[in-house]
Coordinates of C-alpha atoms and ligand atoms in Angstrom, one line a residue:
Chain M
X12 CA -8.9 -18.4 -21.2
X13 CA -10.8 -21.2 -19.5
X14 CA -10.5 -22.4 -15.8
X15 CA -11.3 -25.6 -13.9
X16 CA -12.7 -24.8 -10.5
X17 CA -12.2 -27.4 -7.7
X18 CA -14.8 -27.0 -5.1
X19 CA -14.6 -28.3 -1.6
X20 CA -16.9 -30.5 0.3
X21 CA -16.7 -32.0 4.0
X22 CA -18.7 -34.2 6.0
X23 CA -22.0 -33.5 4.2
X24 CA -21.4 -29.9 3.4
X25 CA -20.3 -27.8 0.6
X26 CA -17.7 -25.5 1.7
X27 CA -18.1 -21.8 1.0
X28 CA -14.8 -21.4 -0.9
X29 CA -16.5 -22.1 -4.2
X30 CA -17.9 -18.5 -4.4
X31 CA -14.3 -17.3 -4.2
X32 CA -13.3 -19.5 -7.0
X33 CA -16.0 -18.4 -9.3
X34 CA -15.3 -14.8 -8.6
X35 CA -11.5 -15.2 -9.2
X36 CA -12.3 -16.7 -12.4
X37 CA -14.8 -13.9 -13.3
X38 CA -12.0 -11.3 -12.3
X39 CA -9.8 -13.0 -14.8
X40 CA -12.5 -12.8 -17.5
X41 CA -12.3 -16.6 -18.1
X42 CA -14.9 -19.1 -18.9
X43 CA -15.1 -22.0 -16.4
X44 CA -16.2 -25.3 -15.6
X45 CA -16.4 -26.9 -11.9
X46 CA -15.4 -30.1 -10.2
X47 CA -16.6 -31.4 -7.0
X48 CA -16.8 -34.5 -5.0
X49 CA -19.7 -33.9 -3.1
X50 CA -23.4 -34.4 -3.2
X51 CA -26.4 -33.4 -5.4
X52 CA -28.0 -32.1 -2.2
X53 CA -25.5 -29.5 -1.6
X54 CA -24.9 -27.9 -5.0
X55 CA -23.0 -24.4 -5.3
X56 CA -24.7 -21.4 -6.7
X57 CA -23.1 -21.5 -10.1
X58 CA -24.2 -21.4 -13.7
X59 CA -22.0 -23.6 -15.6
X60 CA -21.0 -27.3 -16.0
X61 CA -20.3 -29.0 -12.8
X62 CA -18.6 -32.5 -12.8
X63 CA -19.9 -34.3 -9.9
X64 CA -18.6 -37.4 -8.0
X65 CA -20.6 -38.8 -5.2
X66 CA -18.8 -38.3 -1.8
X67 CA -18.8 -41.6 0.3
X68 CA -16.5 -42.4 3.3
X69 CA -14.2 -43.9 0.8
X70 CA -14.2 -41.2 -1.7
X71 CA -14.5 -38.0 0.2
X72 CA -10.9 -37.5 1.3
X73 CA -8.9 -39.6 -1.5
X74 CA -6.4 -37.4 -3.1
X75 CA -5.1 -40.1 -5.6
X76 CA -8.8 -40.6 -6.7
X77 CA -9.7 -36.9 -6.9
X78 CA -6.6 -36.4 -9.0
X79 CA -7.5 -39.2 -11.5
X80 CA -11.0 -37.8 -11.7
X81 CA -9.9 -34.1 -12.4
X82 CA -7.3 -35.4 -15.0
X83 CA -10.3 -37.0 -17.0
X84 CA -12.4 -33.7 -16.7
X85 CA -9.3 -31.7 -17.8
X86 CA -8.9 -34.0 -20.9
X87 CA -12.5 -33.1 -21.7
X88 CA -12.5 -29.4 -20.9
X89 CA -9.1 -28.5 -21.8
X90 CA -8.7 -25.4 -19.3
X91 CA -5.5 -23.4 -19.1
X92 CA -5.8 -23.0 -15.3
X93 CA -6.9 -25.2 -12.4
X94 CA -8.1 -23.4 -9.4
X95 CA -8.3 -24.6 -5.9
X96 CA -8.8 -22.9 -2.4
X97 CA -5.4 -22.7 -0.6
X98 CA -7.1 -24.9 2.2
X99 CA -6.1 -28.2 3.9
X100 CA -7.9 -29.8 0.9
X101 CA -6.4 -27.5 -2.0
X102 CA -2.8 -27.4 -0.8
X103 CA -2.8 -31.2 -0.5
X104 CA -4.3 -31.9 -3.9
X105 CA -2.8 -29.0 -6.1
X106 CA 0.8 -30.3 -6.3
X107 CA -0.5 -33.8 -7.3
X108 CA -2.4 -32.2 -10.1
X109 CA 0.5 -29.9 -11.1
X110 CA 2.9 -32.7 -11.5
X111 CA 0.6 -34.9 -13.4
X112 CA -0.1 -32.0 -15.8
X113 CA 3.6 -30.9 -15.9
X114 CA 2.1 -27.6 -14.8
X115 CA 3.6 -24.8 -12.5
X116 CA 1.9 -24.2 -9.5
X117 CA 1.2 -20.8 -8.0
X118 CA 0.2 -21.0 -4.3
X119 CA -1.9 -18.8 -2.2
X120 CA -2.8 -16.2 -4.7
X121 CA -4.0 -12.8 -3.1
X122 CA -4.3 -10.5 -6.3
X123 CA -4.6 -10.4 -10.0
X124 CA -2.2 -7.7 -11.3
X125 CA -2.0 -6.9 -15.0
X126 CA -3.2 -10.4 -15.9
X127 CA -0.6 -12.0 -13.7
X128 CA -0.7 -13.3 -10.2
X129 CA 0.5 -12.0 -6.8
X130 CA 1.4 -14.2 -3.9
X131 CA 2.7 -13.2 -0.3
X132 CA 6.2 -14.1 0.8
X133 CA 7.9 -13.8 4.3
X134 CA 4.6 -13.5 6.3
X135 CA 3.1 -11.0 4.0
X136 CA 6.0 -8.5 4.3
X137 CA 6.8 -9.0 0.7
X138 CA 4.6 -9.7 -2.5
X139 CA 5.9 -11.7 -5.6
X140 CA 4.3 -11.3 -9.1
X141 CA 4.7 -14.6 -10.7
X142 CA 4.1 -16.2 -14.1
X143 CA 3.8 -19.9 -15.0
X144 CA 5.8 -20.8 -18.2
X145 CA 3.8 -23.8 -18.7
X146 CA 0.8 -24.2 -20.9
X147 CA -1.5 -25.0 -18.0
X148 CA -1.0 -23.8 -14.5
X149 CA -2.5 -24.9 -10.9
X150 CA -3.3 -22.1 -8.7
X151 CA -4.6 -21.9 -5.2
X152 CA -6.4 -18.9 -3.7
X153 CA -5.7 -17.3 -0.2
X154 CA -8.9 -17.6 1.8
X155 CA -10.9 -14.4 1.8
X156 CA -8.7 -12.9 -1.1
X157 CA -11.5 -13.1 -3.6
X158 CA -14.6 -13.2 -1.6
X159 CA -17.4 -11.8 -3.9
X160 CA -19.7 -8.9 -2.6
X161 CA -22.7 -11.1 -3.5
X162 CA -22.9 -14.9 -3.4
X163 CA -23.1 -16.4 -6.9
X164 CA -26.5 -17.8 -8.0
X165 CA -27.7 -20.1 -10.6
X166 CA -28.2 -23.9 -11.0
X167 CA -25.2 -25.8 -12.3
X168 CA -25.6 -28.2 -15.2
X169 CA -24.6 -31.5 -13.3
X170 CA -22.4 -34.1 -15.2
X171 CA -22.1 -37.1 -13.0
X172 CA -18.7 -39.0 -12.7
X173 CA -18.1 -42.4 -11.7
X174 CA -15.9 -42.7 -8.5
X175 CA -14.6 -45.9 -7.4
X176 CA -12.7 -46.2 -4.2
X177 CA -9.1 -47.5 -3.9
X178 CA -5.8 -45.5 -3.6
X179 CA -2.9 -45.8 -1.2
X180 CA -4.3 -43.4 1.4
X181 CA -7.0 -44.5 3.8
X182 CA -9.4 -41.9 5.3
X183 CA -10.8 -43.1 8.6
X184 CA -13.1 -40.3 9.5
X185 CA -13.0 -37.0 11.3
X186 CA -12.3 -35.9 14.9
X187 CA -14.3 -33.0 15.9
X188 CA -12.7 -29.8 17.4
X189 CA -12.0 -29.9 21.1
X190 CA -14.7 -28.6 23.1
X191 CA -14.4 -25.0 23.6
X192 CA -14.0 -24.1 27.5
X193 CA -14.2 -20.4 26.5
X194 CA -16.5 -19.1 23.7
X195 CA -14.5 -16.1 22.4
X196 CA -16.9 -15.7 19.7
X197 CA -19.3 -13.8 22.1
X198 CA -16.7 -11.7 23.8
X199 CA -16.8 -8.0 23.2
X200 CA -13.4 -7.4 24.2
X201 CA -10.4 -9.6 23.7
X202 CA -6.8 -9.1 24.5
X203 CA -4.6 -11.8 22.8
X204 CA -1.2 -13.0 23.4
X205 CA 1.3 -13.8 20.8
X206 CA 4.7 -15.4 20.7
X207 CA 6.2 -11.8 21.4
X208 CA 5.3 -12.4 25.1
X209 CA 8.4 -14.5 25.1
X210 CA 7.8 -16.7 28.1
X211 CA 4.6 -18.4 29.8
X212 CA 4.9 -16.2 33.0
X213 CA 4.0 -13.1 30.8
X214 CA 0.7 -14.4 30.0
X215 CA -0.3 -13.1 33.4
X216 CA 0.2 -9.4 32.2
X217 CA -2.1 -10.2 29.2
X218 CA -4.8 -11.7 31.5
X219 CA -4.5 -8.7 33.6
X220 CA -5.1 -6.2 30.8
X221 CA -8.0 -8.4 29.7
X222 CA -9.4 -8.0 33.1
X223 CA -8.7 -4.3 33.4
X224 CA -10.8 -4.0 30.1
X225 CA -13.4 -6.5 31.4
X226 CA -12.6 -8.7 28.5
X227 CA -11.4 -12.3 27.8
X228 CA -7.8 -13.2 26.9
X229 CA -7.0 -15.0 23.7
X230 CA -3.9 -16.4 22.1
X231 CA -2.2 -17.0 18.7
X232 CA -1.1 -20.5 17.9
X233 CA 2.4 -20.5 18.9
X234 CA 1.3 -19.6 22.5
X235 CA -1.2 -22.6 22.2
X236 CA 1.2 -25.0 20.7
X237 CA 3.9 -24.2 23.4
X238 CA 1.0 -25.1 25.9
X239 CA 1.3 -21.6 27.5
X240 CA -2.5 -21.1 26.9
X241 CA -5.4 -23.7 26.3
X242 CA -6.5 -24.6 22.8
X243 CA -10.0 -23.0 23.3
X244 CA -8.2 -19.6 23.6
X245 CA -6.7 -19.8 20.0
X246 CA -7.9 -17.3 17.4
X247 CA -7.6 -18.0 13.7
X248 CA -8.5 -20.3 10.9
X249 CA -7.8 -23.3 13.1
X250 CA -9.0 -21.8 16.2
X251 CA -12.0 -19.5 16.9
X252 CA -13.4 -16.8 14.8
X253 CA -14.0 -13.6 16.7
X254 CA -15.8 -10.3 16.2
X255 CA -15.3 -8.2 19.3
X256 CA -15.7 -4.5 19.6
X257 CA -12.2 -4.3 20.7
X258 CA -9.3 -6.5 19.9
X259 CA -5.9 -6.1 21.3
X260 CA -3.0 -8.0 19.7
X261 CA 0.0 -8.2 21.9
X262 CA 3.2 -9.4 20.4
X263 CA 1.3 -10.9 17.3
X264 CA 2.8 -10.5 13.9
X265 CA -0.4 -10.8 12.0
X266 CA 0.0 -14.0 9.9
X267 CA -3.0 -14.5 7.5
X268 CA -4.2 -17.5 9.5
X269 CA -4.4 -15.3 12.5
X270 CA -6.1 -12.4 10.7
X271 CA -8.6 -14.8 9.2
X272 CA -9.9 -15.4 12.8
X273 CA -10.0 -11.7 14.0
X274 CA -10.2 -9.2 11.2
X275 CA -14.0 -8.6 11.5
X276 CA -13.2 -6.9 15.1
X277 CA -14.7 -3.3 15.2
X278 CA -11.5 -1.8 16.5
X279 CA -7.9 -3.4 16.5
X280 CA -5.1 -2.1 18.7
X281 CA -1.7 -3.9 18.0
X282 CA 1.2 -3.7 20.4
X283 CA 4.3 -4.8 18.5
X284 CA 8.2 -3.9 18.5
X285 CA 8.2 -4.3 14.9
X286 CA 6.8 -1.3 13.0
X287 CA 6.6 -3.4 10.0
X288 CA 4.6 -6.2 11.3
X289 CA 1.7 -7.2 8.9
X290 CA -0.8 -6.8 11.8
X291 CA -0.3 -3.0 11.1
X292 CA -2.2 -3.5 7.8
X293 CA -5.4 -4.1 9.7
X294 CA -4.8 -2.5 13.1
X295 CA -6.6 0.9 13.8
X296 CA -3.8 1.7 16.1
X297 CA -0.1 0.2 16.1
X298 CA 1.7 1.0 19.4
X299 CA 5.4 0.4 18.4
X300 CA 6.5 -0.8 21.9
X301 CA 7.8 -3.6 24.0
X302 CA 4.7 -5.1 25.4
X303 CA 6.4 -6.1 28.7
X304 CA 6.8 -2.4 29.4
X305 CA 3.5 -1.1 27.9
X306 CA 1.0 -3.6 29.0
X307 CA 1.6 -3.3 32.6
X308 CA 1.7 0.5 32.6
X309 CA -1.6 0.3 30.4
X310 CA -3.2 -1.9 32.9
X311 CA -2.3 0.2 35.8
X312 CA -3.6 3.2 34.3
X313 CA -6.9 1.5 33.1
X314 CA -7.3 0.2 36.7
X315 CA -6.8 3.7 38.1
X316 CA -9.6 5.2 36.0
Chain G
X11 CA 14.9 -48.2 8.5
X12 CA 16.0 -45.4 6.4
X13 CA 14.6 -41.9 7.1
X14 CA 15.1 -38.5 5.3
X15 CA 14.2 -35.3 6.7
X16 CA 14.2 -32.1 4.4
X17 CA 14.8 -28.8 6.0
X18 CA 15.0 -25.2 4.7
X19 CA 17.0 -22.3 6.2
X20 CA 15.0 -19.2 6.3
X21 CA 15.3 -15.7 7.7
X22 CA 13.8 -14.6 10.9
X23 CA 10.4 -13.2 9.9
X24 CA 10.8 -10.2 12.3
X25 CA 13.7 -9.1 10.0
X26 CA 13.3 -6.0 7.9
X27 CA 13.2 -7.2 4.3
X28 CA 14.6 -5.3 1.4
X29 CA 14.2 -6.5 -2.2
X30 CA 17.3 -7.4 -4.0
X31 CA 18.9 -5.7 -6.9
X32 CA 17.6 -8.1 -9.4
X33 CA 14.1 -7.4 -8.1
X34 CA 13.3 -11.1 -7.8
X35 CA 13.8 -12.0 -4.0
X36 CA 14.9 -10.4 -0.8
X37 CA 18.3 -9.1 -0.1
X38 CA 20.2 -11.8 1.7
X39 CA 22.6 -9.8 3.7
X40 CA 21.9 -8.5 7.2
X41 CA 19.5 -11.2 8.0
X42 CA 19.3 -13.6 11.0
X43 CA 18.7 -17.2 9.7
X44 CA 17.1 -20.1 11.3
X45 CA 15.5 -23.3 10.6
X46 CA 12.1 -23.1 9.0
X47 CA 9.7 -23.4 11.8
X48 CA 7.8 -26.1 10.2
X49 CA 10.8 -28.3 9.7
X50 CA 11.8 -28.0 13.3
X51 CA 8.6 -30.3 13.9
X52 CA 9.8 -32.6 10.9
X53 CA 13.2 -33.0 12.5
X54 CA 11.7 -33.7 16.0
X55 CA 9.3 -36.3 14.7
X56 CA 11.9 -37.9 12.6
X57 CA 14.3 -38.1 15.7
X58 CA 11.5 -39.6 17.8
X59 CA 10.8 -42.2 15.1
X60 CA 14.5 -43.1 15.0
X61 CA 14.4 -43.7 18.9
X62 CA 11.4 -45.7 18.6
X63 CA 12.5 -48.1 15.9
X64 CA 16.1 -48.3 17.2
X65 CA 17.7 -49.6 14.1
X66 CA 17.5 -46.6 11.8
X67 CA 19.6 -44.2 9.6
X68 CA 18.3 -40.5 9.8
X69 CA 19.6 -38.2 7.1
X70 CA 18.9 -34.6 7.1
X71 CA 18.9 -32.8 3.6
X72 CA 19.2 -29.1 2.8
X73 CA 19.6 -27.3 -0.5
X74 CA 21.3 -23.9 -0.2
X75 CA 24.6 -21.9 0.0
X76 CA 27.1 -22.8 2.6
X77 CA 25.3 -20.7 5.1
X78 CA 22.6 -23.3 5.5
X79 CA 25.1 -25.8 7.1
X80 CA 24.7 -23.8 10.3
X81 CA 21.1 -24.9 10.4
X82 CA 21.9 -28.4 9.4
X83 CA 24.2 -28.7 12.3
X84 CA 21.2 -27.8 14.6
X85 CA 19.4 -30.7 13.1
X86 CA 22.5 -33.0 13.6
X87 CA 22.6 -31.8 17.2
X88 CA 18.8 -32.5 17.6
X89 CA 19.6 -36.2 16.8
X90 CA 20.0 -36.7 12.9
X91 CA 22.7 -39.0 12.1
X92 CA 24.1 -37.3 9.0
X93 CA 23.7 -34.4 6.8
X94 CA 23.5 -34.2 2.9
X95 CA 24.0 -30.8 1.8
X96 CA 23.2 -29.6 -1.9
X97 CA 25.4 -26.6 -2.3
X98 CA 23.5 -23.9 -4.3
X99 CA 24.1 -20.3 -4.1
X100 CA 21.1 -19.7 -6.3
X101 CA 18.6 -21.9 -4.6
X102 CA 16.4 -18.8 -4.0
X103 CA 15.8 -18.7 -7.8
X104 CA 14.7 -22.3 -8.0
X105 CA 10.8 -22.9 -7.9
X106 CA 9.3 -25.7 -5.8
X107 CA 9.5 -27.8 -8.9
X108 CA 13.2 -27.6 -9.2
X109 CA 13.8 -27.9 -5.5
X110 CA 11.5 -31.1 -5.3
X111 CA 13.3 -32.5 -8.5
X112 CA 16.7 -32.3 -6.7
X113 CA 15.4 -34.0 -3.4
X114 CA 13.5 -36.8 -5.4
X115 CA 16.8 -37.4 -7.4
X116 CA 18.7 -38.1 -4.3
X117 CA 15.8 -40.0 -2.5
X118 CA 15.4 -42.2 -5.4
X119 CA 19.0 -43.5 -5.3
X120 CA 18.7 -43.9 -1.5
X121 CA 15.3 -45.6 -1.3
X122 CA 14.1 -44.1 2.1
X123 CA 11.3 -45.7 4.0
X124 CA 10.1 -42.5 5.3
X125 CA 10.7 -38.8 4.3
X126 CA 9.6 -35.9 6.7
X127 CA 9.2 -32.3 5.3
X128 CA 7.6 -29.2 6.8
X129 CA 4.1 -28.4 5.4
X130 CA 5.5 -25.0 4.0
X131 CA 8.5 -22.8 4.1
X132 CA 8.1 -19.5 5.9
X133 CA 9.8 -17.4 3.2
X134 CA 8.2 -18.8 0.1
X135 CA 5.2 -20.5 1.7
X136 CA 4.4 -22.5 -1.3
X137 CA 3.4 -25.9 0.5
X138 CA 4.5 -27.7 -2.5
X139 CA 7.8 -29.3 -2.2
X140 CA 6.9 -32.3 -0.1
X141 CA 3.9 -33.4 -2.0
X142 CA 5.8 -33.0 -5.2
X143 CA 8.8 -35.0 -3.9
X144 CA 6.3 -37.8 -3.0
X145 CA 4.5 -37.8 -6.5
X146 CA 7.8 -37.8 -8.3
X147 CA 8.8 -40.8 -6.3
X148 CA 5.6 -42.4 -6.6
X149 CA 4.8 -42.8 -3.0
X150 CA 2.0 -41.9 -1.0
X151 CA 2.0 -38.4 1.1
X152 CA 0.1 -37.4 4.0
X153 CA 0.0 -33.6 4.6
X154 CA -0.4 -31.1 7.4
X155 CA 0.0 -33.6 10.2
X156 CA -0.5 -32.8 13.9
X157 CA -0.4 -36.4 15.1
X158 CA 1.8 -39.1 13.8
X159 CA 2.4 -42.6 14.7
X160 CA 4.2 -45.5 13.0
X161 CA 4.1 -49.4 13.5
X162 CA 5.0 -52.2 11.3
X163 CA 5.2 -50.5 8.1
X164 CA 2.1 -48.3 8.5
X165 CA 1.6 -44.6 9.4
X166 CA -1.5 -43.6 11.3
X167 CA -1.9 -39.9 11.5
X168 CA -4.1 -36.9 11.9
X169 CA -4.3 -34.2 9.3
X170 CA -5.3 -30.6 10.6
X171 CA -8.3 -29.1 8.8
X172 CA -10.0 -25.8 9.1
X173 CA -11.6 -24.8 12.4
X174 CA -9.8 -27.4 14.6
X175 CA -11.3 -30.5 12.9
X176 CA -9.0 -33.2 12.2
X177 CA -9.0 -36.1 9.6
X178 CA -7.7 -39.6 10.5
X179 CA -5.7 -41.2 7.9
X180 CA -3.3 -43.9 7.2
X181 CA -0.9 -45.1 4.6
X182 CA 1.9 -47.9 4.1
X183 CA 5.5 -47.0 3.9
X184 CA 7.6 -45.9 1.9
X185 CA 5.7 -42.7 2.3
X186 CA 6.3 -39.0 2.8
X187 CA 4.8 -36.8 5.5
X188 CA 4.4 -33.0 5.8
X189 CA 4.5 -31.7 9.3
X190 CA 2.3 -28.8 10.7
X191 CA 3.0 -26.6 13.6
X192 CA 2.2 -28.2 17.0
X193 CA 2.8 -31.7 15.9
X194 CA 5.3 -32.3 18.7
X195 CA 7.4 -30.2 21.1
X196 CA 10.7 -29.8 19.1
X197 CA 13.8 -30.4 21.5
X198 CA 16.5 -27.8 22.1
X199 CA 19.8 -29.1 21.4
X200 CA 21.9 -29.7 24.4
X201 CA 25.5 -28.7 24.7
X202 CA 26.8 -32.2 24.7
X203 CA 24.8 -32.9 21.5
X204 CA 25.9 -29.8 19.9
X205 CA 29.5 -31.0 20.5
X206 CA 28.8 -34.5 19.2
X207 CA 27.0 -33.1 16.1
X208 CA 30.4 -31.5 15.2
X209 CA 31.8 -34.9 14.5
X210 CA 28.9 -36.1 12.5
X211 CA 29.1 -36.5 8.7
X212 CA 28.0 -33.4 6.7
X213 CA 28.5 -34.1 3.0
X214 CA 28.5 -31.2 0.7
X215 CA 27.8 -31.7 -3.2
X216 CA 27.6 -28.9 -5.8
X217 CA 24.1 -28.6 -7.3
X218 CA 25.7 -29.0 -10.8
X219 CA 26.2 -32.7 -10.2
X220 CA 22.5 -33.3 -9.9
X221 CA 21.6 -32.0 -13.4
X222 CA 19.1 -29.5 -12.0
X223 CA 16.0 -28.9 -14.0
X224 CA 14.9 -25.4 -15.1
X225 CA 12.2 -23.6 -12.9
X226 CA 8.7 -23.5 -14.5
X227 CA 7.6 -20.5 -12.4
X228 CA 9.0 -16.9 -13.2
X229 CA 9.2 -14.2 -10.7
X230 CA 8.4 -10.9 -12.4
X231 CA 8.5 -8.6 -9.5
X232 CA 9.0 -8.5 -5.7
X233 CA 7.9 -5.5 -3.6
X234 CA 6.5 -4.8 -0.2
X235 CA 2.8 -4.6 -0.1
X236 CA 1.2 -1.3 -0.9
X237 CA 0.3 0.2 2.5
X238 CA -3.4 0.4 2.5
X239 CA -3.6 0.8 6.3
X240 CA -5.2 4.2 7.4
X241 CA -4.0 2.8 10.9
X242 CA -2.4 5.3 13.3
X243 CA 1.3 4.3 14.3
X244 CA 2.3 5.6 17.8
X245 CA 5.7 5.5 19.1
X246 CA 7.4 6.8 22.2
X247 CA 7.7 6.4 25.9
X248 CA 5.5 3.5 27.3
X249 CA 3.8 5.7 30.0
X250 CA 2.9 8.6 27.5
X251 CA 1.8 5.9 24.9
X252 CA -0.6 4.2 27.6
X253 CA -2.2 7.8 28.0
X254 CA -2.6 8.1 24.3
X255 CA -4.0 4.7 23.9
X256 CA -6.6 5.3 26.8
X257 CA -7.7 8.6 25.2
X258 CA -8.1 6.7 21.8
X259 CA -10.0 3.9 23.3
X260 CA -12.4 6.4 25.0
X261 CA -13.0 8.3 21.8
X262 CA -13.1 5.6 19.2
X263 CA -14.6 2.5 21.1
X264 CA -17.2 1.7 23.8
X265 CA -14.6 -0.3 25.7
X266 CA -14.1 2.2 28.4
X267 CA -17.8 3.3 28.5
Ligands
FAD414 C1 -2.7 -24.3 8.2 C2 -2.4 -23.3 9.1 C3 -3.2 -22.8 10.2 C4 -2.8 -21.9 11.2 N1 -3.8 -21.4 12.1 C5 -3.5 -20.6 12.9 C6 -4.6 -20.0 13.9 O1 -5.7 -20.6 13.9 N2 -4.2 -18.9 14.6 C7 -3.0 -18.5 14.7 O2 -2.7 -17.5 15.4 N3 -2.0 -19.0 13.9 C8 -2.2 -19.9 13.0 N4 -1.2 -20.5 12.2 C9 0.2 -19.9 12.4 C10 0.5 -18.7 11.7 O3 0.9 -18.8 10.5 C11 1.6 -17.8 12.4 O4 2.7 -18.7 12.6 C12 1.2 -17.4 14.0 O5 -0.1 -16.8 13.8 C13 2.2 -16.6 14.4 O6 2.0 -16.2 15.7 P1 2.4 -15.0 16.4 O7 2.1 -13.7 15.7 O8 2.0 -14.9 17.9 O9 4.1 -15.1 16.2 P2 5.2 -14.6 15.4 O10 4.8 -14.5 14.0 O11 6.5 -15.1 15.7 O12 5.1 -12.9 15.9 C14 5.7 -12.5 17.1 C15 5.5 -11.0 16.9 O13 5.8 -10.5 18.3 C16 6.6 -9.3 18.2 N5 7.4 -9.1 19.4 C17 8.4 -9.9 19.7 N6 8.7 -9.5 20.9 C18 8.0 -8.5 21.3 C19 7.8 -7.5 22.5 N7 8.7 -7.6 23.5 N8 6.7 -6.7 22.5 C20 6.0 -6.6 21.5 N9 6.1 -7.3 20.4 C21 7.0 -8.2 20.3 C22 7.4 -9.7 16.9 O14 7.8 -8.3 16.3 C23 6.4 -10.4 16.0 O15 5.6 -9.6 15.2 C24 -1.5 -21.3 11.2 C25 -0.6 -21.8 10.2 C26 -1.0 -22.6 9.3 C27 0.0 -23.1 8.2
AMP415 N1 15.8 -25.6 -0.2 C1 15.3 -26.5 0.5 N2 16.1 -27.6 0.9 C2 15.5 -28.7 1.6 N3 14.2 -28.8 1.8 C3 13.5 -27.7 1.4 C4 13.8 -26.7 0.8 N4 13.0 -25.9 0.3 C5 11.7 -26.4 0.8 N5 12.1 -27.7 1.4 C6 11.2 -28.6 2.2 O1 9.8 -28.4 1.6 C7 8.9 -28.1 2.6 C8 7.8 -27.2 1.9 O2 8.5 -26.0 1.2 P1 7.8 -25.0 0.3 O3 7.1 -25.9 -0.7 O4 8.6 -24.0 -0.3 O5 6.6 -24.4 1.2 C9 9.7 -27.3 3.7 O6 9.1 -27.1 4.9 C10 11.1 -28.2 3.7 O7 10.8 -29.4 4.3

């Protein structure tokens, strides 16, 4: 088995996901080569062949061009599997490759089981073991699922690729994340509100609990999207990453993108009406209760201490 | 202008899921069904575009059993002009490639200027169908959009990247875009619009008439995740729960120190 690993690069930086690709490939017991549109000044720790095209504003985000270059590398390397991170770069590019290769795509792999791949379904409430029936497959890996214990080392053997611009999508630069009014990354105690709060007025009880615990309040994405809380309160892959001593998740189901932002919390208390909510997988304590009842009582009792 | 929006009907994710008898998907009985959350943003954006350009035909497409028509009616009540239902009781066995082939087959005939999809479906979560459709049609696709604007045959949009960064991108129509959460504020259908939607065209065609291709991805097994969590589950009266929680916080954390 041979894999082609597609590393990610953005705005002058190599993204950390390449180590997960390398580890995944090693777990499969496969040989590998790597592809990157990036820079010679930011090479991954990797001992293998690295096909490298120089990133410029016209080539850095250009899925049509990346597809073309990768197809050329595939013709040379003949891998049985093309591996990408399940990220904004990976899920955009993977189906383009899959169709061009007549390959089945397996999205968001979380585990290798008996040589086949496992993906989540229904907000991680189910897992599907799947198999491609095509000779070559394209897979994307869930962030964090294959993080190696130690970062891979080594210096790649760089093979330069010629990248011309062009293509039917124009990339016009980045827009920085909105300035954060609240720096949750330094908070020691965070109480977060999820969609389970039901209506904006109920955010107050989350704030009150946060105050009673002398912490900050945070929010899951739907609460921010609905404009019940500011963007700077959002915890998760597209929000802030937090590492408090105590994280209280109120009415939050525990989607992977939320977990990614808070799973390094020291102690997690979840309050949820759904006993099977995936947040239970990482919570130290799951209180199965209606937050509208439990949160005010808990706050009152804490204030009386 | 001809616009297509693709929607999927999915179970409410708070449901209790049971594996079906064949062991290849969830049991479809006893579930509450709704529009895939990402597709609500797609429908809203399509309706806003129709309002903006004035002279447009907005078609909503869904592949699934007759049950999905309920969800299509919601899209019609939100402002789509007509519905195209590909009737398929076995759509859950189709992989993204097979689903995309059906959509692309229909779209090719109709030559839409713009196609909207969700970035992913909540039950399958593959994030493939939209991009595959575009590739099959040979048109550009922009994914994971959190901002969208259209003028004179050109789309200007923002893709969401990790950590809240956005990438500014543009392309010419015909094109396909996949919609991310927060792209807009999906409207609630009003009662008069729900009534009006009942009179809108909702054409149903059996999937067999589209020569469906075979799936290239096989499901070997579906199962709930093994419970790794050593976490404590507490149930009961809220006041007693609160006392228990305070005790635990005192013992296990420094939060109340
Ligand atoms: C690319 C991408 C990036 C994303 N980035 C982020 C991100 O940064 N952060 C983020 O949070 N999400 C992110 N998401 C969205 C994520 O996938 C989920 O949709 C989101 O986290 C769900 O938020 P939630 O748990 O609040 O809502 P839901 O999933 O709807 O869960 C609500 C929960 O509340 C419970 N509940 C309902 N009523 C009550 C009650 N009365 N009392 C107690 N519990 C109750 C329910 O049982 C349920 O578990 C992203 C998604 C994508 C695709
Ligand atoms: N059965 C279906 N009928 C119509 N559109 C669908 C169907 N399945 C998926 N889609 C569309 O494709 C998007 C991505 O789905 P997926 O690739 O399954 O994550 C969804 O948000 C829908 O817009």
